[in-house]
Backbone as numpy.savetxt, mean C-alpha at the origin, in Angstrom:
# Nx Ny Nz CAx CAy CAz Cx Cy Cz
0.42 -26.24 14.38 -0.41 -25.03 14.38 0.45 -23.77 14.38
1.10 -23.76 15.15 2.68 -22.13 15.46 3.32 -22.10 14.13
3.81 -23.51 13.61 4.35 -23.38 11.96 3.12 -22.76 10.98
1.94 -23.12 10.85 0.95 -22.77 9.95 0.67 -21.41 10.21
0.96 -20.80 11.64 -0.01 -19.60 12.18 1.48 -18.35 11.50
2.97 -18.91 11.40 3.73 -18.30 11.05 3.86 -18.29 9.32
3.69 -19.35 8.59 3.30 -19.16 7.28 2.27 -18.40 6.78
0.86 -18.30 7.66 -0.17 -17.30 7.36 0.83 -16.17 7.47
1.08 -15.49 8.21 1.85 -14.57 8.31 3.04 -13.88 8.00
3.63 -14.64 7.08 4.69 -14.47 6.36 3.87 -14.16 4.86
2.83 -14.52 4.45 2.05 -14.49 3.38 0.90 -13.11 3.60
0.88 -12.89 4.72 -0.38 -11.78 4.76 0.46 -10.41 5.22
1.65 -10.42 6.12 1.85 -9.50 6.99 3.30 -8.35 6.79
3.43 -6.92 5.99 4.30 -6.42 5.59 3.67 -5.05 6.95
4.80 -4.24 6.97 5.27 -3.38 8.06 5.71 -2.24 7.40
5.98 -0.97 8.77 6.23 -0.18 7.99 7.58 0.16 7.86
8.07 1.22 7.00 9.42 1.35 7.08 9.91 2.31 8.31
9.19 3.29 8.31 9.23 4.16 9.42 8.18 4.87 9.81
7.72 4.23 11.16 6.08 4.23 11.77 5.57 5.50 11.26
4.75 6.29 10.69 4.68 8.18 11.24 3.65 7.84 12.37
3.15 8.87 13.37 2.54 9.18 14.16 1.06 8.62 14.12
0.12 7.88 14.45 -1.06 8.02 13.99 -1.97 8.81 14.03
-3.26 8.91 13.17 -4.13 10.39 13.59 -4.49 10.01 14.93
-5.55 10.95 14.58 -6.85 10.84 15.93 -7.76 9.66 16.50
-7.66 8.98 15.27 -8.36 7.68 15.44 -7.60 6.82 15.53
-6.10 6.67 15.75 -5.25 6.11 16.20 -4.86 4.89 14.99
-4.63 5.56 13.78 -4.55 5.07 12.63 -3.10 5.22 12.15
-2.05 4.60 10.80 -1.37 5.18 10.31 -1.24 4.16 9.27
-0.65 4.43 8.05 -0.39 3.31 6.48 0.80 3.34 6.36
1.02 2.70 5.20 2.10 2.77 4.69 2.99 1.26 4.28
2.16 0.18 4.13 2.74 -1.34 3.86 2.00 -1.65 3.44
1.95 -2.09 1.62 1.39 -2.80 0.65 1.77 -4.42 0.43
0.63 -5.17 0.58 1.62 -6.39 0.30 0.99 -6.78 -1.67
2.03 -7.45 -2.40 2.01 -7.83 -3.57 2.19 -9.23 -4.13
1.76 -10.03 -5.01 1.92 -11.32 -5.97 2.76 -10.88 -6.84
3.47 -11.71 -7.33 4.37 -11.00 -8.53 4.64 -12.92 -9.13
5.22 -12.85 -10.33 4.89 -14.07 -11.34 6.86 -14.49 -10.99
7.49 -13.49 -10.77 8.86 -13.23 -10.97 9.20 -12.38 -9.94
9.57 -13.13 -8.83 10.13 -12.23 -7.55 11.55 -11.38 -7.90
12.47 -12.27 -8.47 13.25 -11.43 -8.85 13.49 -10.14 -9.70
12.51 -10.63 -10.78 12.21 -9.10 -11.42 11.65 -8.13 -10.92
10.79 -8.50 -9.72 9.85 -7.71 -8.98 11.39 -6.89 -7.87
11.68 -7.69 -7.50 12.99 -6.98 -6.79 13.84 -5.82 -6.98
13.93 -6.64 -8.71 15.02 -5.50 -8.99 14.44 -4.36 -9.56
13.48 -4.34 -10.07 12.48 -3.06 -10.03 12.20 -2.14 -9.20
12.44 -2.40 -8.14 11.97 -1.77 -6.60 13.29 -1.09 -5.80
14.41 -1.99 -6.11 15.37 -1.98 -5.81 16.04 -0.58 -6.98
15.74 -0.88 -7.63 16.21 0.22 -8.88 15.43 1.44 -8.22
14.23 1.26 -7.94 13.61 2.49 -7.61 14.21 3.32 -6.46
14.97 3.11 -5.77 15.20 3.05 -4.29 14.82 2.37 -3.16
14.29 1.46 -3.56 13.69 0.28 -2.37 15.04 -0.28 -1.46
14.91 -0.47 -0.29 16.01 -0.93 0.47 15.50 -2.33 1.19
16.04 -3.39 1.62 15.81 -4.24 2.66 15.66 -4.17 3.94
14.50 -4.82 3.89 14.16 -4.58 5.62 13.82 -5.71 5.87
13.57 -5.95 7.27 13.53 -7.61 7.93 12.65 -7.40 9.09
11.70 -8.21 9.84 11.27 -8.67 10.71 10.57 -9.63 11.46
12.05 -10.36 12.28 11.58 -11.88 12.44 12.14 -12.14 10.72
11.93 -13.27 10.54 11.61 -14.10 9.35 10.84 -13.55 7.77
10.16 -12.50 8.28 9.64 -11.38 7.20 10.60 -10.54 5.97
10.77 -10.74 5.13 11.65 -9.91 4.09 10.95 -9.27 3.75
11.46 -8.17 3.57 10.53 -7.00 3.12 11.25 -5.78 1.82
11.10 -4.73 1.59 11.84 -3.82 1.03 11.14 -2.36 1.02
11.74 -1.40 1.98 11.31 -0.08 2.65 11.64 0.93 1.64
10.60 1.61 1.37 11.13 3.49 1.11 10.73 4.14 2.08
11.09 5.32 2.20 10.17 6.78 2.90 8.61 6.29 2.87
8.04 6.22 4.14 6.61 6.19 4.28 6.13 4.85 4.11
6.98 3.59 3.13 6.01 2.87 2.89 7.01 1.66 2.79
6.22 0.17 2.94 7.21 -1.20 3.09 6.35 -2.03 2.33
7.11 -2.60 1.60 6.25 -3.59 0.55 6.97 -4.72 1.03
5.58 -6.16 1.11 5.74 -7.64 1.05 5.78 -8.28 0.22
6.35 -8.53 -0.92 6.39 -9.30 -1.85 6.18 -10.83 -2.04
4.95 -11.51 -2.45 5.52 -13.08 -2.12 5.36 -13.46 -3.94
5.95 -14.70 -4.15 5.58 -15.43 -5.59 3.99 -15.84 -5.58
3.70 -15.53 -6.15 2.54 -15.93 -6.95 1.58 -16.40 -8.36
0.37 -16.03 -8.63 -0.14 -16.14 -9.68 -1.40 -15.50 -10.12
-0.79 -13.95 -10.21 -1.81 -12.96 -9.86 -2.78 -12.98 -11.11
-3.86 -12.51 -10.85 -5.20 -12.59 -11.73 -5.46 -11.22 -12.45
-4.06 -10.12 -12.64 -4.25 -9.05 -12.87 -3.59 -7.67 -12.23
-3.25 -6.62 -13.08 -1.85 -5.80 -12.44 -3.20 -4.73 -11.93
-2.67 -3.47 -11.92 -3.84 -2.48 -10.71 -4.46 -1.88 -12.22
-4.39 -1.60 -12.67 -5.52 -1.11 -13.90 -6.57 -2.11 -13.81
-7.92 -1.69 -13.58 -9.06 -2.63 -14.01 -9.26 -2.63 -12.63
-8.83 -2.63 -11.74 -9.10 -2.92 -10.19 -9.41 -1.45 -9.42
-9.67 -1.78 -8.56 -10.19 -0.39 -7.51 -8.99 0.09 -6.72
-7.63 -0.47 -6.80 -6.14 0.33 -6.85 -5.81 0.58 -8.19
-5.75 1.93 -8.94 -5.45 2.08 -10.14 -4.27 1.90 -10.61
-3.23 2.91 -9.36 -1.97 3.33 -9.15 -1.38 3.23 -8.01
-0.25 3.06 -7.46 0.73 3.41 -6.48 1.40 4.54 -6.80
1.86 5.74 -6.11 2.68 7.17 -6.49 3.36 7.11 -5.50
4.56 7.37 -5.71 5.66 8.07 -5.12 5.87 9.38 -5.37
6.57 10.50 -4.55 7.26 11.34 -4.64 8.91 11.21 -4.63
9.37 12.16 -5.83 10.82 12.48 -6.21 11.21 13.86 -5.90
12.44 13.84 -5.38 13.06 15.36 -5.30 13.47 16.09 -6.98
14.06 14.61 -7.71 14.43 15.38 -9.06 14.23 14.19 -9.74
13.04 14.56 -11.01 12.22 13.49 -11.37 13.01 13.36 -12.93
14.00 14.64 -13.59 14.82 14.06 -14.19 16.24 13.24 -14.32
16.61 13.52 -12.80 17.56 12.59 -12.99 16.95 11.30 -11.91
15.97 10.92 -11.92 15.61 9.52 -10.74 15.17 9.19 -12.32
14.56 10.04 -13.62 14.03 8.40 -14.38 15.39 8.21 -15.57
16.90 9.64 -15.52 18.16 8.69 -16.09 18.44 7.89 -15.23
18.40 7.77 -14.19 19.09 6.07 -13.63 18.38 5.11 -13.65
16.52 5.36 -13.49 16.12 4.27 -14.17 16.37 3.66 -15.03
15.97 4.61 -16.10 16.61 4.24 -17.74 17.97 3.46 -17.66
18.66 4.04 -16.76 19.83 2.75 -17.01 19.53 1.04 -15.69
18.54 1.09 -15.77 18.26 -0.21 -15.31 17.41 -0.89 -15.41
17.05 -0.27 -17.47 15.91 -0.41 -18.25 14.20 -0.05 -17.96
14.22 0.57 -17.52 13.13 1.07 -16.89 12.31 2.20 -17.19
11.67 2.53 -18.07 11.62 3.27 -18.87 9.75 4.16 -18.87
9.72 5.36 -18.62 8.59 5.85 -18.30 7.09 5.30 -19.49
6.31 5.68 -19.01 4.93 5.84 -20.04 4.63 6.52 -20.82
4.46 6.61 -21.99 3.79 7.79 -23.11 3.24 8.67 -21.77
3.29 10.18 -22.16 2.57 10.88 -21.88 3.31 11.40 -20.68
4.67 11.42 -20.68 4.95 11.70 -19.41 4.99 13.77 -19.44
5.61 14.36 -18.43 5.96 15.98 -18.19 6.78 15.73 -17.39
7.14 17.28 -17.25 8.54 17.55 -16.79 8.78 17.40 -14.99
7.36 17.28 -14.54 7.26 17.28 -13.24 6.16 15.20 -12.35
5.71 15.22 -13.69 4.98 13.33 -13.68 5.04 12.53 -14.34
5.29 11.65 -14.09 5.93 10.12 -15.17 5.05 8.99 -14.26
4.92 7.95 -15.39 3.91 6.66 -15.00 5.15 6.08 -15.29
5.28 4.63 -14.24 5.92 3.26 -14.88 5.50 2.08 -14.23
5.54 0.96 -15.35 4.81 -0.01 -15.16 5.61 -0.86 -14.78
5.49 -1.71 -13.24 5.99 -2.43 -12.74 5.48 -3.89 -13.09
6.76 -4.51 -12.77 6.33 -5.93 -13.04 4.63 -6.78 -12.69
4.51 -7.54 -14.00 2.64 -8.02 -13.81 1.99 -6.74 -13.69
2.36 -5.59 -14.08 1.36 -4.56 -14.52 0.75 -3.92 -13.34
2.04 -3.57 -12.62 1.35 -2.50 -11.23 2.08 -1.43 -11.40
1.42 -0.28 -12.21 1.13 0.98 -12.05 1.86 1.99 -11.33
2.96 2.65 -11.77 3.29 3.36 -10.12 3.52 4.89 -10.83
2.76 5.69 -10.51 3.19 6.91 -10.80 3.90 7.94 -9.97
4.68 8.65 -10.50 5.71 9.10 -10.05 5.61 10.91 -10.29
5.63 11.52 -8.89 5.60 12.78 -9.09 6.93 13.60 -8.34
7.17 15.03 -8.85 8.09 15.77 -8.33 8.18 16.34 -7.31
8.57 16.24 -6.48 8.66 17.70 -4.73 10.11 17.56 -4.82
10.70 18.90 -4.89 11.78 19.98 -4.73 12.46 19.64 -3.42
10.64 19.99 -2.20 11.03 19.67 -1.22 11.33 18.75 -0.37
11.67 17.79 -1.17 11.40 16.30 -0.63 13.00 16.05 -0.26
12.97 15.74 1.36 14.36 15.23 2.10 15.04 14.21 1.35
14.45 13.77 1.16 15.11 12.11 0.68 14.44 11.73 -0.99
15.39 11.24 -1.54 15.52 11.08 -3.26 14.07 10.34 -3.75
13.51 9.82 -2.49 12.13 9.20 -3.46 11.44 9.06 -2.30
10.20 9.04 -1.64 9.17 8.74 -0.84 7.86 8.24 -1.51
7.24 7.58 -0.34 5.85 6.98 -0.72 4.82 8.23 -0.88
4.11 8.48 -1.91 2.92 9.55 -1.95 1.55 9.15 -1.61
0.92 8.78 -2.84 -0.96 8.03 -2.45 -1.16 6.86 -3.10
-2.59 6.41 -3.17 -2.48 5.56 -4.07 -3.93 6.18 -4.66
-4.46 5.17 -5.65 -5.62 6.33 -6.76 -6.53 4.97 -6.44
-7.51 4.97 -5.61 -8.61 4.05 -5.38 -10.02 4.80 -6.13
-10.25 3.96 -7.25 -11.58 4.32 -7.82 -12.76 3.67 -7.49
-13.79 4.18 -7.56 -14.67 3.09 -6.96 -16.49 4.00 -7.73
-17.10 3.12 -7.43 -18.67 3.88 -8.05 -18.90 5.43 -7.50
-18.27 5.48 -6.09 -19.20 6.38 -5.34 -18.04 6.48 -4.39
-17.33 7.90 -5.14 -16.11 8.21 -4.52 -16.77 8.91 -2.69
-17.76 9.84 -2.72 -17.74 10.48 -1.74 -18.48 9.36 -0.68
-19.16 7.94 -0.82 -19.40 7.35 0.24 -17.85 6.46 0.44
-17.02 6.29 -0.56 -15.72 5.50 -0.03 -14.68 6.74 1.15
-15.07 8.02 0.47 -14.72 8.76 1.89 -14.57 8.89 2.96
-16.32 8.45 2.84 -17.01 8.85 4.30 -16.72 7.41 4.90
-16.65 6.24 4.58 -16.49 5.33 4.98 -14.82 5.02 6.06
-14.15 5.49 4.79 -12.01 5.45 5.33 -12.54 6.67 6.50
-13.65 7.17 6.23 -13.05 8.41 7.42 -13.74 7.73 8.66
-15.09 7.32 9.05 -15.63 6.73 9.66 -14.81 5.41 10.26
-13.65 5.13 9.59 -13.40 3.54 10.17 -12.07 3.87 10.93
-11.35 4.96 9.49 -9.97 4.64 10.11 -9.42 6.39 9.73
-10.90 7.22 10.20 -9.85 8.33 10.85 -9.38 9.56 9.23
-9.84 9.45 7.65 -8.97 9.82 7.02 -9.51 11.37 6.78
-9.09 12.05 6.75 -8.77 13.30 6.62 -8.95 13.96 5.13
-10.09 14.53 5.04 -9.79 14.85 3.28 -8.80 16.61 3.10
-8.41 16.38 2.48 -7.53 17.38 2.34 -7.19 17.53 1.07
-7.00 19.00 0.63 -6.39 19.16 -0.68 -4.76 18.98 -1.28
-4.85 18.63 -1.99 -3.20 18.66 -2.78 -2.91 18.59 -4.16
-2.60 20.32 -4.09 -2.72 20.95 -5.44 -4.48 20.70 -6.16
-4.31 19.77 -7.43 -5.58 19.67 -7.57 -6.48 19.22 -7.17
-6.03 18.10 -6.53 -6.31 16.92 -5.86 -7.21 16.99 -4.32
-8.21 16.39 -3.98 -8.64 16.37 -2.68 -8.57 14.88 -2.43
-8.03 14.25 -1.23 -7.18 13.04 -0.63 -7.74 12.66 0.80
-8.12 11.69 0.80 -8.05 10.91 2.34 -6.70 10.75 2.71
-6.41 11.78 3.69 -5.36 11.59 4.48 -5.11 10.91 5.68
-4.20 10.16 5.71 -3.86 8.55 6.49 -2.74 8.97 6.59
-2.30 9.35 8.03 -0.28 9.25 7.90 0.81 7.73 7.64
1.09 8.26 6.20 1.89 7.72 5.87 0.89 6.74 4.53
-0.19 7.32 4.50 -0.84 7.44 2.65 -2.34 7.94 2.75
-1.91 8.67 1.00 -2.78 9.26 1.03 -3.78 8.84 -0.11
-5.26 8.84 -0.19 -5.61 8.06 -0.86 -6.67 9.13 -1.95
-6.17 8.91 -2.49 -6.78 9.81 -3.95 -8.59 9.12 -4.48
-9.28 9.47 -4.33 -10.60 8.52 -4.68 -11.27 9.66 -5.91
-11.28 8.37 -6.71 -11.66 8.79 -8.01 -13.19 7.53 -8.24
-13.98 8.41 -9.16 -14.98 7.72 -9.71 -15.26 6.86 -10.97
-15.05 5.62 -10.71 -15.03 4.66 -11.71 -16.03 4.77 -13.19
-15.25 5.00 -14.43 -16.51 5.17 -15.65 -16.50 3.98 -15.89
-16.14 2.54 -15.58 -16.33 1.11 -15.94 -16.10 0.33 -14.81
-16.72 -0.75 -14.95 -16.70 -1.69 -13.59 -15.13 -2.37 -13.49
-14.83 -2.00 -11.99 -13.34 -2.51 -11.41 -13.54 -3.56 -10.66
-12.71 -4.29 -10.28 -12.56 -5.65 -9.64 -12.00 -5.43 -8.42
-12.12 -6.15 -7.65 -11.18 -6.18 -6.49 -10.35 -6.32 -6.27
-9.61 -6.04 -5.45 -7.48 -6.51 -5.27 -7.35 -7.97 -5.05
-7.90 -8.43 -4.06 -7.10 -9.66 -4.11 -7.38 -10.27 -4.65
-6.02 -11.34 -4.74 -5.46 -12.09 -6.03 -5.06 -11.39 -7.26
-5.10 -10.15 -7.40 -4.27 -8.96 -7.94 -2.76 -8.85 -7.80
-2.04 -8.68 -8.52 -0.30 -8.11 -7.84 -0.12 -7.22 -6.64
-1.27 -6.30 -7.11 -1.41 -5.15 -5.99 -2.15 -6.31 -5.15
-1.95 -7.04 -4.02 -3.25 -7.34 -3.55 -3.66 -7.02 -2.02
-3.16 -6.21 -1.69 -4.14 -5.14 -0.06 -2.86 -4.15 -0.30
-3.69 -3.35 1.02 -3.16 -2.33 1.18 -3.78 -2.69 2.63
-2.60 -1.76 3.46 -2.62 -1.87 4.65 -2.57 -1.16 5.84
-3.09 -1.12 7.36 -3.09 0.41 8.06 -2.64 -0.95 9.59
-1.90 0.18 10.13 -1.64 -0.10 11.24 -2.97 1.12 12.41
-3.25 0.19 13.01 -3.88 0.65 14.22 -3.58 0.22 15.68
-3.95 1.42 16.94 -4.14 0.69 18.11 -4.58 -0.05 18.76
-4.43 -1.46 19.36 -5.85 -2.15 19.79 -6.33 -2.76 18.79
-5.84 -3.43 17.66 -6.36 -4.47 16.48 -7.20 -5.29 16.83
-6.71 -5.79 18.13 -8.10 -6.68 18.61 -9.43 -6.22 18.55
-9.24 -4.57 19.34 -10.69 -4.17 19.62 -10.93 -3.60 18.22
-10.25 -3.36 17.44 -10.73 -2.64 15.99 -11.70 -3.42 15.19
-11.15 -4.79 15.41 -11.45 -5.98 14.79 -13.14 -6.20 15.25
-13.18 -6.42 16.43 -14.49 -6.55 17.63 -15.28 -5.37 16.88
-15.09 -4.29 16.91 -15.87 -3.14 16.57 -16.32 -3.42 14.77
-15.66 -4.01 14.19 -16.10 -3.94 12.58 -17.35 -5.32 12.36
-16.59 -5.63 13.33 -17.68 -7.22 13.07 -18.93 -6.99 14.14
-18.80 -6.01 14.92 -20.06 -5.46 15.82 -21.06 -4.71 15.06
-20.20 -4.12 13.92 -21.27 -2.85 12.89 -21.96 -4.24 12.34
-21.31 -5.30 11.70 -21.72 -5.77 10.45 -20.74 -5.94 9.57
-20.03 -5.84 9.37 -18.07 -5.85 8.45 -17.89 -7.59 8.63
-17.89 -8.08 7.73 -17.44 -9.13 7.80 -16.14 -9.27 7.39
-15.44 -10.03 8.10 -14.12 -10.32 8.22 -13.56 -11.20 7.09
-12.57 -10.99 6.15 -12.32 -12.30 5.71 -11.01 -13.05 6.35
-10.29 -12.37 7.38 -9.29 -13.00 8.60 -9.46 -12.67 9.99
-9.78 -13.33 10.85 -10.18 -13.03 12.18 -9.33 -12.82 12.58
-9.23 -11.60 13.38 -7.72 -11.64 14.67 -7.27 -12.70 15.08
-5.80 -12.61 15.00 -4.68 -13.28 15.19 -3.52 -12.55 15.78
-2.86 -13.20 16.39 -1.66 -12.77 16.95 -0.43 -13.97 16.70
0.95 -13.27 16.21 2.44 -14.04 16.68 2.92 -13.42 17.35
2.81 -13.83 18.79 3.76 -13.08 20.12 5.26 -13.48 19.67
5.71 -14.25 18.70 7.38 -14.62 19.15 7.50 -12.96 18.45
6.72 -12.46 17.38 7.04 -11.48 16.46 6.09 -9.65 17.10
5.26 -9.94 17.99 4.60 -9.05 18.59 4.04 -8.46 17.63
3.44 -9.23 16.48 2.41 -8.79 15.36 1.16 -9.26 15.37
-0.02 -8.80 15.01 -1.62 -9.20 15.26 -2.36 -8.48 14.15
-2.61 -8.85 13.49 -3.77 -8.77 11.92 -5.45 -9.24 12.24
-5.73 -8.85 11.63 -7.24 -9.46 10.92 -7.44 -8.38 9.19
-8.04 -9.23 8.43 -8.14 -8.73 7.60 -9.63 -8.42 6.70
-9.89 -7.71 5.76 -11.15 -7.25 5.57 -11.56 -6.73 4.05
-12.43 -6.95 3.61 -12.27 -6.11 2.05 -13.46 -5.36 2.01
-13.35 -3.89 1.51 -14.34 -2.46 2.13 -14.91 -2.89 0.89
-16.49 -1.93 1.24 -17.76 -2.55 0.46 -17.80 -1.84 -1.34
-15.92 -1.52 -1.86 -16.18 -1.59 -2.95 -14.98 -2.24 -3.19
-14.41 -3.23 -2.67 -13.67 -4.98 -3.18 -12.14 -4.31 -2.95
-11.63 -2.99 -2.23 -10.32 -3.23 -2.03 -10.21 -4.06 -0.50
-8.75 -5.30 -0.66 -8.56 -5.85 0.69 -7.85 -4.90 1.09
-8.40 -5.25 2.32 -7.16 -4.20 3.23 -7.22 -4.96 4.52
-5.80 -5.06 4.94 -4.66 -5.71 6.00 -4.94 -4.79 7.51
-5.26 -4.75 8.60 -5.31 -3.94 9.66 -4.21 -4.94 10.61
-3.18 -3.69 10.66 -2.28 -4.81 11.75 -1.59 -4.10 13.42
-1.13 -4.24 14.15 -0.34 -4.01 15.12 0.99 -4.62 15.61
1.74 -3.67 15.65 3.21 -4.09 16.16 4.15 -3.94 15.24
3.99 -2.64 14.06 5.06 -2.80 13.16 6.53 -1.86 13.56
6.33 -1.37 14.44 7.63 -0.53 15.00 9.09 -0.49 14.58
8.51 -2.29 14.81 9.93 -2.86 15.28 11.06 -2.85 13.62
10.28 -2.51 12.77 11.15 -2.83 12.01 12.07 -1.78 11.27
13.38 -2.13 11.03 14.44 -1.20 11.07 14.49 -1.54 9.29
C-alpha cells in the first residue's frame, strides 16, 4: 500500500519552485504537471528555456521563477489547443535575445510573432507563449495561463469563490490573480475538451489545510476525482478535482520544501 500510495504520487504531485505568499484565502500556484510521448525531448525543451532541476523526496521536477513542472511519460490524447488550457506564458526580460538562443537549440517561434510576443510550440503540442518585461529580475519567469471556457465571467466567479482569485488588469488583459499564476479567461467560439489525459494535464494550487479544503468542496457538492491523501515520509497531501468546465486541477500542501 506505502509503495502504491508513493507511485500515485510521483504521478500526480509537482511543487513549487519558490512558494510566493498566499492570498487571503490562503491560496498560491505555480506547478503544472504534464504527459509528454518523449521525456527527453520534453526536457530539453524546458531546459533550453531556462528550466532548472529540482527534487523532492524521489520527485524530479524542473523549476523557473514562479512555477515547477512534473513531467511523467505518457500517451497524451492531445497538446493545449482544443482544450480549456489554450496556452502556458512566461515572461522575458529580453525577448530578442532569449528566442537567439533558442534558435540555437532549434527552437524556433510561431508565425505571427512582434517585437515584444512570440508563441512556441512545445513538445506534443503545448503552447507556451512568451512575453516581454524590461522589468523582469531574472531572464525568464512564469506569467498566466489562457483558460477558455463557455462562460468566462462564471469561471471567475467560481476560481474566486474557491480559491481566492483576484481579477485584475494587465495591460489589456483582465486576469484571475493567484500568487504565482495568473489566469487569463477567455470565451470559447468552439467546444474545448478537458485537460486530463492532455500533455497539459492539471494545473495546480497549493493551499492551507488541504484536508479541510477538500471536506469543504465535497460539502458544497464538488465531486472529487482524488480523495485526500497524505505521504508523511514527504510531508505532501493532495486531493484532486476537475472545475465544472473540464480543467483538472491538483490542490496540494507541503510544497516549501523544495529547493
Amino acid at each position: 500500500m506505502k509503495k502504491r500510495l508513493l507511485l500515485n504520487l510521483f504521478l500526480a504531485i509537482p511543487v513549487l519552485a519558490q512558494l510566493p505568499a498566499p492570498n487571503a484565502a490562503g491560496v498560491s500556484a505555480g506547478h503544472d504537471i504534464f504527459s509528454f510521448h518523449d521525456i527527453d525531448a520534453a526536457n530539453k525543451f524546458w531546459t533550453a528555456l531556462g528550466g532548472e532541476p529540482a527534487e523532492l523526496g524521489p520527485l524530479k521536477m524542473t523549476k523557473f521563477p514562479g512555477v515547477l513542472f512534473l513531467m511523467r511519460k505518457g500517451d497524451p490524447k492531445g497538446g493545449t489547443e482544443g482544450s480549456t488550457i489554450e496556452y502556458i506564458g512566461f515572461k522575458v526580460r529580453n525577448l530578442k535575445e532569449s528566442l537567439a538562443k533558442w534558435e540555437a537549440a532549434d527552437i524556433k517561434p510561431l508565425p505571427g510573432s512582434t517585437a515584444t510576443q512570440a508563441f512556441l510550440m512545445a513538445p506534443d503540442d503545448v503552447k507556451v507563449r512568451v512575453t516581454e518585461d524590461r522589468a523582469l529580475t531574472t531572464p525568464i519567469a512564469a506569467d498566466q495561463i489562457k483558460m477558455v471556457v463557455p462562460d468566462p465571467a462564471a469561471a471567475q466567479a467560481w476560481y474566486e469563490k474557491w480559491f481566492g482569485a483576484k481579477l485584475v488588469k494587465h495591460g489589456n488583459e483582465t486576469v484571475g490573480e493567484i500568487p504565482g499564476a495568473n489566469i487569463l479567461f477567455a470565451k470559447a467560439t468552439a467546444p474545448v475538451s478537458g485537460t486530463k489525459g492532455r500533455a497539459f494535464d492539471r494545473i495546480g494550487l497549493e493551499v492551507k489545510n488541504v484536508e479541510q479544503v477538500c471536506r469543504n468542496l465535497e460539502a458544497s457538492g464538488i465531486k472529487l476525482d482524488g480523495a485526500y491523501r497524505k505521504a508523511t515520509a514527504m510531508n505532501l497531501a493532495v486531493c484532486v478535482l476537475t472545475d465544472p468546465w473540464g480543467t483538472y486541477i491538483e490542490i496540494s500542501e507541503g510544497l516549501a520544501a523544495v529547493k
